[in-house]
CSV table of C-alpha atoms in Angstrom, one decimal:
chain,number,residue,atom,x,y,z
A,1,MET,CA,-116.9,29.4,142.1
A,2,VAL,CA,-118.6,31.7,139.5
A,3,ARG,CA,-121.6,30.0,140.4
A,4,LEU,CA,-121.2,30.8,143.9
A,5,LYS,CA,-120.0,34.4,142.9
A,6,HIS,CA,-123.8,34.6,141.4
A,7,ILE,CA,-125.9,33.2,144.4
A,8,PHE,CA,-123.8,36.5,146.5
A,9,THR,CA,-124.9,38.8,144.2
A,10,CYS,CA,-128.2,37.5,143.8
A,11,ILE,CA,-128.7,37.4,147.7
A,12,ALA,CA,-127.2,40.7,148.0
A,13,PHE,CA,-129.5,42.0,145.4
A,14,LEU,CA,-132.8,40.6,147.6
A,15,CYS,CA,-130.8,42.4,150.7
A,16,LEU,CA,-131.3,45.7,148.7
A,17,ASN,CA,-134.8,45.4,148.0
A,18,ILE,CA,-135.5,44.3,151.4
A,19,THR,CA,-133.8,47.7,153.0
A,20,VAL,CA,-135.8,49.5,150.1
A,21,PHE,CA,-138.9,47.1,151.3
A,22,ALA,CA,-137.9,48.7,155.0
A,23,GLN,CA,-137.3,52.2,154.1
A,24,GLN,CA,-140.4,52.6,152.9
A,25,GLN,CA,-141.7,51.4,156.0
A,26,GLU,CA,-139.8,53.9,158.3
A,27,ASP,CA,-142.4,55.2,159.7
A,28,GLN,CA,-143.5,52.0,161.1
A,29,ASP,CA,-141.8,50.3,163.2
A,30,PHE,CA,-141.9,46.8,164.2
A,31,PHE,CA,-143.3,47.6,167.2
A,32,PHE,CA,-145.8,50.3,166.8
A,33,ARG,CA,-147.6,47.5,164.3
A,34,SER,CA,-150.8,45.7,165.2
A,35,GLY,CA,-151.7,48.0,168.4
A,36,LYS,CA,-147.9,48.0,169.5
A,37,TYR,CA,-148.8,44.0,170.2
A,38,TYR,CA,-145.2,43.3,170.1
A,39,VAL,CA,-144.0,45.7,173.2
A,40,VAL,CA,-146.3,43.2,174.9
A,41,ALA,CA,-144.2,40.2,173.5
A,42,ALA,CA,-140.7,41.6,174.4
A,43,VAL,CA,-141.5,42.6,177.5
A,44,LEU,CA,-142.4,39.1,178.5
A,45,VAL,CA,-139.2,38.4,176.6
A,46,ILE,CA,-137.3,40.5,178.8
A,47,LEU,CA,-139.3,39.1,182.2
A,48,PHE,CA,-138.1,35.7,181.0
A,49,ILE,CA,-134.6,36.7,180.2
A,50,LEU,CA,-133.9,38.1,183.2
A,51,LEU,CA,-135.4,35.5,185.4
A,52,PHE,CA,-133.1,33.2,183.4
A,53,ILE,CA,-129.8,35.1,183.8
A,54,TYR,CA,-130.4,35.2,188.1
A,55,LEU,CA,-131.3,31.3,187.8
A,56,ARG,CA,-128.1,30.5,185.8
A,57,ARG,CA,-125.9,31.9,188.4
A,58,MET,CA,-127.5,30.3,191.2
A,59,ASP,CA,-126.4,27.5,189.0
A,60,LYS,CA,-123.2,28.3,188.5
A,61,ARG,CA,-122.9,28.5,192.4
A,62,VAL,CA,-124.7,25.2,192.9
A,63,LYS,CA,-122.1,23.4,190.1
A,64,LYS,CA,-119.6,24.8,192.1
A,65,LEU,CA,-120.3,23.7,195.5
A,66,GLU,CA,-120.2,20.2,193.5
A,67,ARG,CA,-117.5,20.0,192.9
A,68,ARG,CA,-115.9,20.8,196.0
A,69,ALA,CA,-117.8,18.3,197.5
B,1,MET,CA,-144.8,11.3,205.1
B,2,SER,CA,-146.8,11.8,202.6
B,3,THR,CA,-145.8,11.9,199.3
B,4,PHE,CA,-148.8,14.0,197.8
B,5,PRO,CA,-146.9,17.2,196.5
B,6,PHE,CA,-148.7,20.0,197.5
B,7,LYS,CA,-149.8,19.2,201.1
B,8,LYS,CA,-146.5,21.3,202.3
B,9,ASN,CA,-145.4,23.5,199.0
B,10,TRP,CA,-148.9,24.3,198.1
B,11,TRP,CA,-147.9,28.0,197.7
B,12,LYS,CA,-145.6,27.5,195.0
B,13,TYR,CA,-147.2,25.7,193.2
B,14,LEU,CA,-150.3,28.3,192.9
B,15,GLY,CA,-147.9,31.0,192.7
B,16,ALA,CA,-146.4,28.9,189.2
B,17,LEU,CA,-150.3,29.0,188.5
B,18,LEU,CA,-151.2,32.5,189.1
B,19,VAL,CA,-148.6,34.0,187.2
B,20,ILE,CA,-149.3,31.2,184.0
B,21,TYR,CA,-152.5,32.6,184.2
B,22,SER,CA,-151.7,36.3,184.3
B,23,ILE,CA,-149.7,35.7,181.2
B,24,VAL,CA,-151.8,33.3,179.4
B,25,ILE,CA,-155.4,35.6,180.3
B,26,GLY,CA,-153.5,38.6,180.0
B,27,THR,CA,-152.2,38.1,176.6
B,28,MET,CA,-154.7,36.2,175.1
B,29,THR,CA,-157.7,38.9,176.5
B,30,LYS,CA,-158.8,41.1,173.5
B,31,VAL,CA,-158.3,45.3,173.7
B,32,GLY,CA,-162.1,46.5,173.8
B,33,PRO,CA,-163.1,48.7,171.5
B,34,GLY,CA,-162.4,52.6,172.1
B,35,VAL,CA,-162.9,56.0,170.1
B,36,VAL,CA,-159.1,57.2,169.1
B,37,ARG,CA,-160.3,60.4,167.5
B,38,VAL,CA,-163.2,62.5,167.6
B,39,SER,CA,-163.2,65.9,164.2
B,40,PRO,CA,-163.6,68.5,164.4
B,41,SER,CA,-163.9,68.1,168.6
B,42,HIS,CA,-165.2,71.3,168.8
B,43,VAL,CA,-168.8,71.9,167.8
B,44,ASP,CA,-171.8,74.6,168.3
B,45,GLY,CA,-174.4,73.0,170.0
B,46,ARG,CA,-176.9,75.4,168.9
B,47,TYR,CA,-177.0,74.3,165.3
B,48,ASP,CA,-176.7,71.0,163.8
B,49,PHE,CA,-173.7,69.5,163.6
B,50,GLU,CA,-171.5,66.1,162.3
B,51,ILE,CA,-168.7,64.3,163.6
B,52,ASP,CA,-166.7,61.9,162.7
B,53,ILE,CA,-165.6,59.4,164.5
B,54,GLU,CA,-162.8,57.1,164.3
B,55,GLY,CA,-162.7,53.9,166.1
B,56,TYR,CA,-160.1,51.6,167.7
B,57,ASN,CA,-160.7,47.6,167.7
B,58,THR,CA,-164.2,48.3,166.5
B,59,SER,CA,-165.8,46.7,163.3
B,60,PHE,CA,-168.7,48.9,161.7
B,61,THR,CA,-169.2,47.2,158.9
B,62,LYS,CA,-170.4,44.0,161.0
B,63,LEU,CA,-173.4,45.6,161.2
B,64,ASP,CA,-176.3,45.9,159.5
B,65,LYS,CA,-176.6,49.3,157.4
B,66,GLY,CA,-180.2,48.8,156.7
B,67,LYS,CA,-183.1,49.8,158.5
B,68,ASN,CA,-182.4,47.9,161.4
B,69,GLN,CA,-179.9,50.2,162.3
B,70,LYS,CA,-181.1,51.9,164.7
B,71,ASN,CA,-181.5,49.1,167.2
B,72,GLU,CA,-177.6,48.1,166.0
B,73,LEU,CA,-175.6,50.9,166.2
B,74,THR,CA,-176.1,54.6,168.7
B,75,VAL,CA,-174.0,57.2,169.2
B,76,TRP,CA,-174.5,59.7,172.4
B,77,VAL,CA,-172.7,62.6,173.4
B,78,LYS,CA,-172.8,62.8,177.1
B,79,LEU,CA,-172.8,66.1,178.7
B,80,GLY,CA,-173.4,66.4,182.4
B,81,ASN,CA,-175.6,63.6,182.9
B,82,THR,CA,-177.6,64.0,180.0
B,83,PHE,CA,-177.1,61.7,176.8
B,84,ASN,CA,-177.7,63.7,173.6
B,85,ARG,CA,-178.6,60.8,170.9
B,86,ALA,CA,-177.1,61.5,167.7
B,87,ASN,CA,-180.1,61.4,164.8
B,88,LEU,CA,-178.3,59.4,162.4
B,89,ALA,CA,-174.7,57.5,162.0
B,90,ASP,CA,-173.2,56.7,158.8
B,91,ILE,CA,-170.4,53.5,158.8
B,92,ILE,CA,-167.7,54.6,156.5
B,93,ASP,CA,-165.6,51.8,157.1
B,94,ASP,CA,-164.9,49.0,160.4
B,95,ASN,CA,-163.2,51.9,162.3
B,96,HIS,CA,-164.8,55.6,161.0
B,97,ILE,CA,-168.1,56.3,161.5
B,98,ARG,CA,-170.1,59.5,160.9
B,99,CYS,CA,-172.8,61.1,163.5
B,100,TYR,CA,-175.3,63.8,162.7
B,101,PHE,CA,-176.8,65.6,165.8
B,102,ARG,CA,-179.6,68.0,165.9
B,103,PRO,CA,-178.8,71.6,167.7
B,104,ILE,CA,-178.5,70.6,171.9
B,105,ASP,CA,-180.5,73.0,173.6
B,106,LEU,CA,-179.7,74.0,177.2
B,107,ILE,CA,-180.9,76.6,179.5
B,108,VAL,CA,-177.8,79.0,179.6
B,109,ASP,CA,-177.6,82.5,180.8
B,110,SER,CA,-174.0,83.7,179.3
B,111,ALA,CA,-171.4,81.9,177.0
B,112,TYR,CA,-170.5,78.4,177.8
B,113,SER,CA,-168.7,75.4,176.8
B,114,GLN,CA,-168.9,72.2,177.7
B,115,THR,CA,-166.7,68.9,177.5
B,116,GLY,CA,-168.4,65.6,176.7
B,117,SER,CA,-168.0,62.0,176.2
B,118,VAL,CA,-169.0,60.0,173.2
B,119,VAL,CA,-170.6,57.0,173.9
B,120,ILE,CA,-171.1,54.2,171.3
B,121,GLU,CA,-173.1,51.3,171.7
B,122,ASP,CA,-172.4,48.9,169.0
B,123,LYS,CA,-175.1,45.4,168.8
B,124,HIS,CA,-171.2,43.1,168.5
B,125,HIS,CA,-169.3,45.1,171.2
B,126,GLY,CA,-171.3,46.6,173.7
B,127,ILE,CA,-171.7,50.1,174.9
B,128,PHE,CA,-167.9,51.8,175.0
B,129,LEU,CA,-166.6,55.2,175.0
B,130,GLY,CA,-164.3,57.6,174.6
B,131,PRO,CA,-164.1,60.0,177.5
B,132,ASP,CA,-163.9,63.9,177.2
B,133,MET,CA,-163.3,63.7,173.3
B,134,ILE,CA,-165.7,66.7,172.4
B,135,HIS,CA,-166.1,70.3,173.1
B,136,VAL,CA,-169.7,71.7,172.7
B,137,ASP,CA,-170.1,75.4,172.9
B,138,PHE,CA,-173.1,77.0,173.6
B,139,ARG,CA,-174.8,81.0,173.7
B,140,PRO,CA,-177.3,82.2,175.4
B,141,ASP,CA,-180.4,82.6,173.1
B,142,LYS,CA,-182.2,86.1,173.7
B,143,ASP,CA,-185.8,85.2,172.0
B,144,ASN,CA,-186.1,82.0,173.5
B,145,GLY,CA,-184.8,82.4,176.9
B,146,LEU,CA,-186.2,79.3,178.3
B,147,ARG,CA,-185.6,76.7,176.2
B,148,GLN,CA,-185.7,72.4,177.0
B,149,LEU,CA,-183.8,69.5,176.3
B,150,VAL,CA,-185.1,68.3,173.0
B,151,ASN,CA,-182.4,66.1,172.0
B,152,GLN,CA,-182.2,64.1,175.3
B,153,GLY,CA,-181.9,60.5,173.9
B,154,GLU,CA,-182.6,57.6,176.3
B,155,PRO,CA,-179.1,56.7,178.2
B,156,PRO,CA,-177.9,53.8,177.4
B,157,TYR,CA,-178.7,50.4,179.8
B,158,LYS,CA,-175.5,49.6,181.6
B,159,MET,CA,-172.0,51.3,180.6
B,160,GLN,CA,-170.4,48.0,179.9
B,161,LEU,CA,-169.2,45.9,177.2
B,162,SER,CA,-170.7,42.7,176.2
B,163,TYR,CA,-167.4,40.5,176.6
B,164,PHE,CA,-164.4,39.9,178.9
B,165,SER,CA,-161.6,42.6,177.4
B,166,PHE,CA,-158.9,45.3,178.6
B,167,PRO,CA,-160.0,48.9,178.1
B,168,TYR,CA,-159.0,50.7,175.3
B,169,ARG,CA,-156.7,54.1,176.1
B,170,TYR,CA,-155.8,56.3,173.6
B,171,ILE,CA,-152.0,55.4,172.7
B,172,LEU,CA,-150.9,52.3,174.9
B,173,ASN,CA,-153.5,50.4,172.6
B,174,GLU,CA,-152.9,46.6,173.4
B,175,THR,CA,-150.2,47.6,175.7
B,176,ILE,CA,-152.4,47.9,178.3
B,177,ARG,CA,-151.8,44.3,179.0
B,178,ASN,CA,-148.2,45.8,179.9
B,179,LEU,CA,-149.5,46.4,183.2
B,180,ASN,CA,-150.0,43.1,184.3
B,181,PHE,CA,-146.3,42.1,183.8
B,182,HIS,CA,-144.5,45.6,184.9
B,183,VAL,CA,-146.5,46.3,187.8
B,184,PRO,CA,-146.2,43.6,189.8
B,185,MET,CA,-142.6,43.5,189.6
B,186,TRP,CA,-142.6,46.3,191.9
B,187,PHE,CA,-145.3,44.8,194.1
B,188,ALA,CA,-142.6,42.3,194.7
B,189,MET,CA,-140.0,43.9,194.7
B,190,MET,CA,-141.5,45.7,198.0
B,191,ALA,CA,-142.7,42.6,199.6
B,192,MET,CA,-139.4,40.6,198.9
B,193,LEU,CA,-138.0,43.8,200.7
B,194,LEU,CA,-140.1,43.9,203.7
B,195,VAL,CA,-139.6,40.4,204.5
B,196,SER,CA,-135.6,40.9,204.0
B,197,PHE,CA,-135.8,44.0,206.6
B,198,ILE,CA,-138.0,42.1,208.9
B,199,PHE,CA,-135.3,39.2,208.5
B,200,SER,CA,-132.3,42.1,209.0
B,201,ILE,CA,-134.4,43.5,212.5
B,202,LYS,CA,-134.5,39.6,213.6
B,203,TYR,CA,-130.9,39.4,212.9
B,204,LEU,CA,-129.7,42.2,215.1
B,205,ARG,CA,-132.2,40.6,217.9
B,206,THR,CA,-130.7,37.1,217.3
B,207,ARG,CA,-127.8,37.6,216.0
B,208,SER,CA,-128.0,34.3,214.5
B,209,VAL,CA,-126.3,33.6,210.6
B,210,SER,CA,-129.6,31.8,209.1
B,211,ASP,CA,-131.6,34.9,209.9
B,212,ASP,CA,-129.0,37.1,207.8
B,213,ILE,CA,-128.7,34.7,204.8
B,214,TRP,CA,-132.1,34.8,204.6
B,215,ALA,CA,-132.0,38.8,204.5
B,216,ASN,CA,-129.9,38.6,202.4
B,217,GLY,CA,-131.4,35.9,200.1
B,218,PHE,CA,-134.5,37.8,199.8
B,219,ALA,CA,-133.0,41.1,199.0
B,220,LYS,CA,-131.4,39.5,196.1
B,221,VAL,CA,-135.0,38.9,195.0
B,222,GLY,CA,-136.3,42.2,195.7
B,223,LEU,CA,-133.0,43.6,193.7
B,224,LEU,CA,-133.9,41.1,191.2
B,225,PHE,CA,-137.4,42.8,190.6
B,226,GLY,CA,-136.5,45.9,190.9
B,227,ILE,CA,-134.3,45.1,187.9
B,228,MET,CA,-137.2,43.5,185.7
B,229,GLY,CA,-139.6,46.3,186.8
B,230,ILE,CA,-137.1,49.5,185.0
B,231,ALA,CA,-135.9,46.7,182.5
B,232,THR,CA,-139.7,46.2,181.2
B,233,GLY,CA,-140.8,50.3,182.0
B,234,MET,CA,-138.1,51.3,180.1
B,235,PHE,CA,-139.3,49.2,176.8
B,236,TRP,CA,-142.6,50.0,177.3
B,237,ALA,CA,-142.1,53.6,178.2
B,238,ASN,CA,-139.6,53.9,174.8
B,239,TYR,CA,-143.4,52.9,172.4
B,240,THR,CA,-145.3,54.8,174.6
B,241,TRP,CA,-144.3,58.0,175.8
B,242,GLY,CA,-141.6,58.6,172.8
B,243,THR,CA,-138.5,58.0,175.5
B,244,PRO,CA,-137.0,55.1,177.5
B,245,TRP,CA,-136.1,57.5,180.0
B,246,THR,CA,-138.0,60.7,181.4
B,247,ASN,CA,-137.3,62.8,184.3
B,248,ASP,CA,-140.4,61.3,186.2
B,249,PRO,CA,-140.4,61.5,189.6
B,250,LYS,CA,-141.3,57.5,190.0
B,251,LEU,CA,-138.6,56.9,187.6
B,252,ASN,CA,-135.9,58.4,189.3
B,253,GLY,CA,-137.2,57.2,192.5
B,254,ALA,CA,-137.0,52.9,191.3
B,255,ALA,CA,-133.9,54.3,189.8
B,256,VAL,CA,-131.9,55.3,193.1
B,257,ALA,CA,-134.1,52.5,194.7
B,258,VAL,CA,-132.0,49.8,192.8
B,259,LEU,CA,-128.5,51.7,193.0
B,260,MET,CA,-129.1,51.6,196.9
B,261,TYR,CA,-129.8,47.6,196.8
B,262,ILE,CA,-127.2,46.9,194.3
B,263,ALA,CA,-124.9,49.0,197.2
B,264,TYR,CA,-125.9,46.2,200.0
B,265,GLN,CA,-124.5,43.7,198.0
B,266,ILE,CA,-121.4,45.3,197.5
B,267,LEU,CA,-121.1,46.1,200.8
B,268,ARG,CA,-121.7,42.7,201.5
B,269,SER,CA,-119.4,41.4,199.2
B,270,SER,CA,-116.5,44.0,201.0
B,271,LEU,CA,-116.5,43.4,204.5
B,272,GLU,CA,-114.2,39.9,205.0
B,273,ASP,CA,-115.2,39.6,208.8
B,274,GLU,CA,-118.7,37.7,209.3
B,275,ASN,CA,-120.0,39.0,212.3
B,276,LEU,CA,-119.2,42.1,211.0
B,277,VAL,CA,-120.9,41.6,207.4
B,278,GLY,CA,-124.0,40.5,209.4
B,279,ARG,CA,-124.0,43.8,211.7
B,280,ILE,CA,-123.3,46.9,209.1
B,281,SER,CA,-125.5,45.0,206.3
B,282,ALA,CA,-128.6,44.2,209.0
B,283,VAL,CA,-128.0,48.1,209.7
B,284,TYR,CA,-127.9,49.2,206.1
B,285,ASN,CA,-130.7,47.4,205.0
B,286,ILE,CA,-132.6,48.6,208.4
B,287,PHE,CA,-132.2,52.0,207.1
B,288,ALA,CA,-132.8,51.2,203.2
B,289,PHE,CA,-136.4,50.2,203.2
B,290,PRO,CA,-137.6,52.8,204.3
B,291,ILE,CA,-135.9,55.2,202.4
B,292,PHE,CA,-137.0,52.6,199.6
B,293,ILE,CA,-140.3,53.4,200.6
B,294,VAL,CA,-140.7,56.7,200.7
B,295,LEU,CA,-138.9,57.1,197.1
B,296,ILE,CA,-140.8,55.0,195.3
B,297,ILE,CA,-144.4,55.2,196.9
B,298,VAL,CA,-144.4,58.6,198.7
B,299,LEU,CA,-142.4,61.4,196.8
B,300,PRO,CA,-144.2,60.0,193.8
B,301,ARG,CA,-147.6,60.6,195.3
B,302,MET,CA,-146.3,64.0,196.2
B,303,ALA,CA,-145.6,65.1,193.0
B,304,GLU,CA,-147.5,67.8,191.1
B,305,PHE,CA,-146.8,65.8,187.7
B,306,SER,CA,-146.3,62.5,186.6
B,307,LEU,CA,-146.9,60.3,183.7
B,308,HIS,CA,-147.3,56.8,185.8
B,309,PRO,CA,-151.0,56.7,187.5
B,310,GLY,CA,-152.0,58.1,191.0
B,311,ALA,CA,-149.8,61.1,191.2
B,312,GLY,CA,-150.6,64.4,191.4
B,313,ASP,CA,-153.0,65.1,188.5
B,314,SER,CA,-152.5,62.1,186.5
B,315,VAL,CA,-155.4,59.2,186.3
B,316,GLY,CA,-155.6,56.1,188.3
B,317,PHE,CA,-157.1,52.8,187.6
B,318,ASN,CA,-161.3,53.6,188.7
B,319,THR,CA,-161.2,55.8,185.5
B,320,TYR,CA,-160.8,53.9,182.7
B,321,ASP,CA,-161.3,50.4,183.9
B,322,LEU,CA,-164.9,50.2,183.6
B,323,ASP,CA,-165.6,46.3,184.1
B,324,ASN,CA,-162.9,45.8,186.6
B,325,ASN,CA,-160.8,43.4,183.9
B,326,LEU,CA,-157.7,44.5,184.3
B,327,ARG,CA,-158.1,43.9,188.2
B,328,LYS,CA,-158.8,40.4,187.8
B,329,VAL,CA,-155.6,40.2,186.1
B,330,PHE,CA,-153.7,42.0,188.0
B,331,TYR,CA,-154.4,40.7,191.5
B,332,PRO,CA,-153.5,37.3,190.7
B,333,ALA,CA,-150.2,38.5,188.9
B,334,VAL,CA,-148.9,40.9,192.1
B,335,LEU,CA,-149.6,37.3,194.6
B,336,GLY,CA,-148.2,35.1,191.8
B,337,TRP,CA,-145.2,36.7,191.6
B,338,ILE,CA,-144.5,37.5,195.0
B,339,LEU,CA,-144.8,34.1,195.6
B,340,VAL,CA,-142.6,32.9,192.6
B,341,GLY,CA,-140.5,35.9,194.2
B,342,THR,CA,-140.6,34.0,197.8
B,343,TRP,CA,-139.6,30.7,196.2
B,344,ILE,CA,-136.5,31.5,194.5
B,345,SER,CA,-135.9,33.4,197.5
B,346,GLN,CA,-135.9,30.1,199.1
B,347,LEU,CA,-133.5,28.3,196.8
B,348,THR,CA,-131.2,31.3,196.9
B,349,VAL,CA,-130.9,31.2,200.9
B,350,ARG,CA,-130.7,27.3,200.4
B,351,VAL,CA,-128.1,27.6,198.6
B,352,ASP,CA,-125.8,30.5,200.5
B,353,LYS,CA,-126.2,28.1,203.4
B,354,LEU,CA,-124.4,25.1,202.2
B,355,ILE,CA,-122.0,27.4,200.8
B,356,LYS,CA,-121.3,28.6,204.4
B,357,GLN,CA,-121.8,24.6,205.3
B,358,ASP,CA,-119.0,24.3,202.9
B,359,GLU,CA,-116.6,26.9,204.0
B,360,GLU,CA,-116.9,25.9,207.7
B,361,TRP,CA,-116.1,22.6,206.4
B,362,TYR,CA,-113.6,22.8,204.3
B,363,GLY,CA,-112.7,26.1,204.0
């Protein structure tokens, strides 16, 4: 139990470290890095998530049809 | 009966192929070098002057700094149709150079200032430019009324980069690629809604339930593309314009258009009688489509100011896509998404027809 506590404290401190690091980088948002390339990636992800949602809804309607038959 | 898969549904394969092509090429192609900043941006052209140029995606340190430098890196300030070549270009680091110019002599009668572009020829990249980045002042010289252009260098051979790349745009940087993913959504939406409009007209003539289902299927996918366009546009705008939503005429028009077609779906689901659904929604659709076109194309074009290209005084495609590389990806993407959208519409229609059939049989 004590060991677990130590591990948690350790992780908490690590997280603190990360937040401090993040604060240093605050002026450079993730999406502003590498010439804003991640914005392109995110746009593609949004595109496919929406397409997926639409197809999933159609899938559900077909499933309902299948159950009734 | 042919088992050859391309025979009847070749357009589905073509659509998928074009979308894949546009995503692969659209994400893999490098954004070419560009000029981010020129400082000072205002110089006096009568005297020797020096400018610092900050580049994007440039690799100046790869160039030979020795005596062959003249063939490796050349910088011009382009004023009108004259190219004024820099005497010397010092490489500071990969993205910075300092250029020294001799006085630019022009024959002028009165105080005069001209905006010029910076043109850079680099052995690795070819020729690229920073349009309208420097202002050069001239004042008349009383002593020598008539002077010649002494510093006019050889103009660059061909205004082109030596490899396939997308143009660099200030602030947009790598997100210029989004043109191939965001804009085709609107083209696909327009295509889907046009087909839906045609089926609505056909329905009013034939009163066949099938036409109504087709009109609805295409309207649904058109709405999907509209939502996809708005979502991608908002994300892109957040990192280039600084805010997800501005009072841009195109944005507001698109939002109203999407709401209009959401209303179409609500209208359909709110009516019970089948004939009534068909007739009322067909009439609604026939009125909605021209309004949609006005909102999304005509009004933004008439607006005095828009952040989107092609309206008022903003720049369009032509001004920055020097070697048409964006178009080589953009047009296939438009066609690809239209074909894929048609495919999804067809699937929707098939499901809707089955549901209709099911309701008729089982109640």
